[in-house]
Amino acid sequence: MLPHSYAVDSLSRSQDLASAILASTTPSQISATCASIDFFLQSHSPDQSRHFFSITFPILICKLFGFDDASSLPPPPPSQKPPSNGWVELASQSSLPDLSSKIFSLLSPNGTLMNSISAVDRRSLVKYVFPVERLPEWVRFMLSNEKYFRVISDLCPFFKGKVKEDAVQGSLCQIQLNVFEYYLFWFAYYPVCKGNSENLDSNSVKRSRKFRLENWTRSIRGFSGSSKREMEQKFEGNLYIQLLYGYLRAFVPIFDLDAHQPYRSSILNYSLKCDGSVIVRAEFLVNVFVHYWLVDNDFSPLPVNVCKSFGVSFPFRSMLGEIPPTSGLGEVVKLFVKYLNLSSVMSTDGFDNIECNESPRWRVSGGFDSGGSRDLVSLSPSVCSVGSWNSWIQRPLYRFILRTFLFSPVGTSMKNTSQVFSVWVSYMEPWTISLDDFAELDVVISGSSKDVRNQETESQNSGYSPVWQAFVLSNFLYYSSLVMHFIGFAHRFLHTDPEGIAQMVLKVISLLTSSKELVDLIKNVDVVFHSKQAVSSKSALNSLYRIVPSIREQLKDWEDGLCESDADGSFLHENWNKDLKLFSDGEDGGQRLLQLFILRAEAELQGGDIAHAHSLQIIDSLKEKVSYLFGGSTVKPIPISPELRQPQHTRDELFKPRRVGDQTSSNVTYKGDWMKRPISDDEVAWLAKLLIWLSSWLNESLGLNRPEDNDVGSKWFYVNIPGDAVNLNGSGEIVKTLVCLIGSWLLMMGTTTTRLMRKHGLRINLRVLASKKVVMVLLIFVVFSVLKKACGLFH
């Protein structure tokens, strides 16, 4: 029990600090407030700091990230833009390094605030109720249903012990967190809220001015010519990135992970240095970032086998819909994934002896035998974790990237997609990651020497080698199925910027062909995946048969719900996820689609205003890489003939928009791709869908979807008129005869027109009437006519 005077002093000073925080808007005021908070926490014990964390800390979070007062009424919707006067945003935008340093010192993982938080949490002095409106979307849906919120702790262990029933309203539940967890939830939510608000702003700006997509590749690192130093300088000026790296470095171990995990399958693996609280905190932090950034609005947030084991089936697809992930998360996700992949980099010396358990935790025993066998390690049928944190992000990251490629709407900025593409490429090249990539952030955070870090990791920067075989095999879908999805994305967005899209495709193909060993490994896995298990003369292929069940399980789980026939802009058809077709020889195989892409890109670049030599050089390099990948000498032109349109899955069916009415778009065949593109911002969505359906009905009714039969067209039918004279008596008979004559003439003209359209492959296309310009003209005409008539009646 605290003395009354200490309690009153702590309460009054906490209230004064809260008032000072609310009034701090200028850099000088913010710096002084940070110093006051630091002094208060240093001069008070954890028991005396209870009032600070009860009263002042929620207000501090609001001012740091620019949210509304968390202690007042329920917060606004997540899409509401945070105010621009948030301290973190202000420090990142301003050219005042002292302000950024002050805020970072306050929030540093080794600072006074974090130390006080740890001390308060050890005594369980303060608990917070986190607002449900700020949780990831799929969690909000679960908590809104009594059937689901009771099992959320079992489905997501990091929610265990945190879901409580509301004491006031027993039918509702709430999330109760300690101080560290409460702060971390807000920290993870900040870029999500910011991304949603920026997306709304960009949509409103896009309607007010003409948007050009020609220069979007400038935002892609490596394409715009920006150097690594420029990227590091961007990180240096971003306070949030610095804090994120600081928390990852302090709370998520990547080196001696065995020392932090006390329980093993064997007592011989027990370490006296173990500290279970370290790995528990690390797992919680990784889980929070994964579910806020990678999962969030995914309609399949959890592995399918986990849901089946609990007998749970979530109707998230109908609720969340086919929407892309939150935009603007590319930079933070890239740093997060890159840091976690460091654990794989540090463990490459033990990739020949990996133990797979039911737990996502891992260990590497023994060392790497340079003269030993390079065959595949023993993998369990389930997803085997290669590297401590790799299995934690495999599925959510895969779906995060795939949903971006499938659901990104046409006509929007490519900045977010380019950032996600950069995350994907970085994830597929863990052998290029080293501690030196974080040297600049280390200098900012801890002042460590960059030269020493370079010497330590100089030997780690290399290309693919057989020690990375287990990583590639456990993440094989990133190198195969996701490549096919990206080719479909490239076809869909090629018209926006042919050169930029071609550069992205070239980057992916160059990665796959960067090493002969990597190409051989991917091809061998594809061979054993599509062949029945049998004894082969090659021992390497025999060892690869063991990972086929794991790949099939991953394919079914990771692409759950993402391969439907109505996926917007997807070239996937039904049952696609039962097979891998990167090296397939069919019309929808990777080789044919890449050849078609090269032809389209070459035509787009040559058909532009100026065919730059650099653009043509990209096409030549792409041809060379594709030829090397598929073992051909040249990229042969794809013959365009009527026979190619006869197979069940024709090339025109590969790129199809959303479902049209009660029919799938695969049943609506038009000539050309214009009718097949997704609905753009220049069209009225509901009217376009209606006109597409009407066009398909007319084409089917008039037989325009069928080729013209020459035999039918050559036959003429004659009507024998009786020889008796026919007398027309009266005007009624004359009118009837004229009507029949005009009707016959119109029918003949319609039949002739239909035959000509069928002969030349023409189709009825009413979609052009859905253009907003046409609709606006018709609306203005109607309004003008109504006003004219109204004025005439008035006069």
Coordinates of N, CA, C and O in Angstrom, one line a residue, residues 264-265 355-363 380 382-385:
R264 N 12.1 -29.5 -25.5 CA 12.5 -30.1 -26.8 C 12.0 -31.6 -26.8 O 11.5 -32.1 -25.8
S265 N 12.2 -32.2 -27.9 CA 11.7 -33.6 -28.0 C 12.7 -34.6 -27.3 O 12.3 -35.7 -27.0
E355 N 15.0 -30.8 -38.0 CA 13.9 -31.6 -37.3 C 12.6 -30.8 -37.5 O 12.5 -29.6 -37.2
C356 N 11.6 -31.5 -37.9 CA 10.3 -30.9 -38.0 C 9.3 -31.5 -37.0 O 9.2 -32.7 -36.9
N357 N 8.7 -30.6 -36.2 CA 7.8 -31.0 -35.2 C 6.4 -30.4 -35.5 O 6.3 -29.6 -36.4
E358 N 5.4 -30.7 -34.7 CA 4.1 -30.1 -34.8 C 4.2 -28.7 -34.5 O 3.5 -27.9 -35.1
S359 N 5.0 -28.3 -33.6 CA 5.1 -26.9 -33.2 C 5.9 -26.1 -34.3 O 6.8 -26.7 -35.0
P360 N 5.5 -24.9 -34.6 CA 6.3 -24.1 -35.6 C 7.7 -23.8 -35.2 O 8.4 -23.2 -36.0
R361 N 8.0 -24.0 -33.9 CA 9.4 -23.8 -33.5 C 10.3 -24.8 -34.2 O 9.9 -25.9 -34.6
W362 N 11.6 -24.5 -34.2 CA 12.5 -25.4 -35.0 C 13.8 -25.4 -34.3 O 14.1 -24.7 -33.4
R363 N 14.6 -26.3 -34.7 CA 16.0 -26.3 -34.2 C 16.9 -26.9 -35.3 O 16.4 -27.7 -36.2
S380 N 8.4 -33.6 -43.3 CA 7.2 -34.2 -42.9 C 6.1 -33.8 -43.9 O 6.2 -32.9 -44.6
S382 N 3.4 -32.4 -43.4 CA 2.9 -31.1 -43.2 C 3.9 -30.1 -43.6 O 5.0 -30.4 -44.0
V383 N 3.6 -28.8 -43.4 CA 4.5 -27.7 -43.8 C 5.7 -27.7 -42.8 O 5.5 -27.5 -41.6
C384 N 6.8 -28.0 -43.3 CA 8.0 -28.1 -42.5 C 8.6 -26.7 -42.4 O 8.8 -26.1 -43.4
S385 N 9.0 -26.3 -41.2 CA 9.6 -25.0 -41.1 C 11.1 -25.1 -41.3 O 11.8 -25.9 -40.8

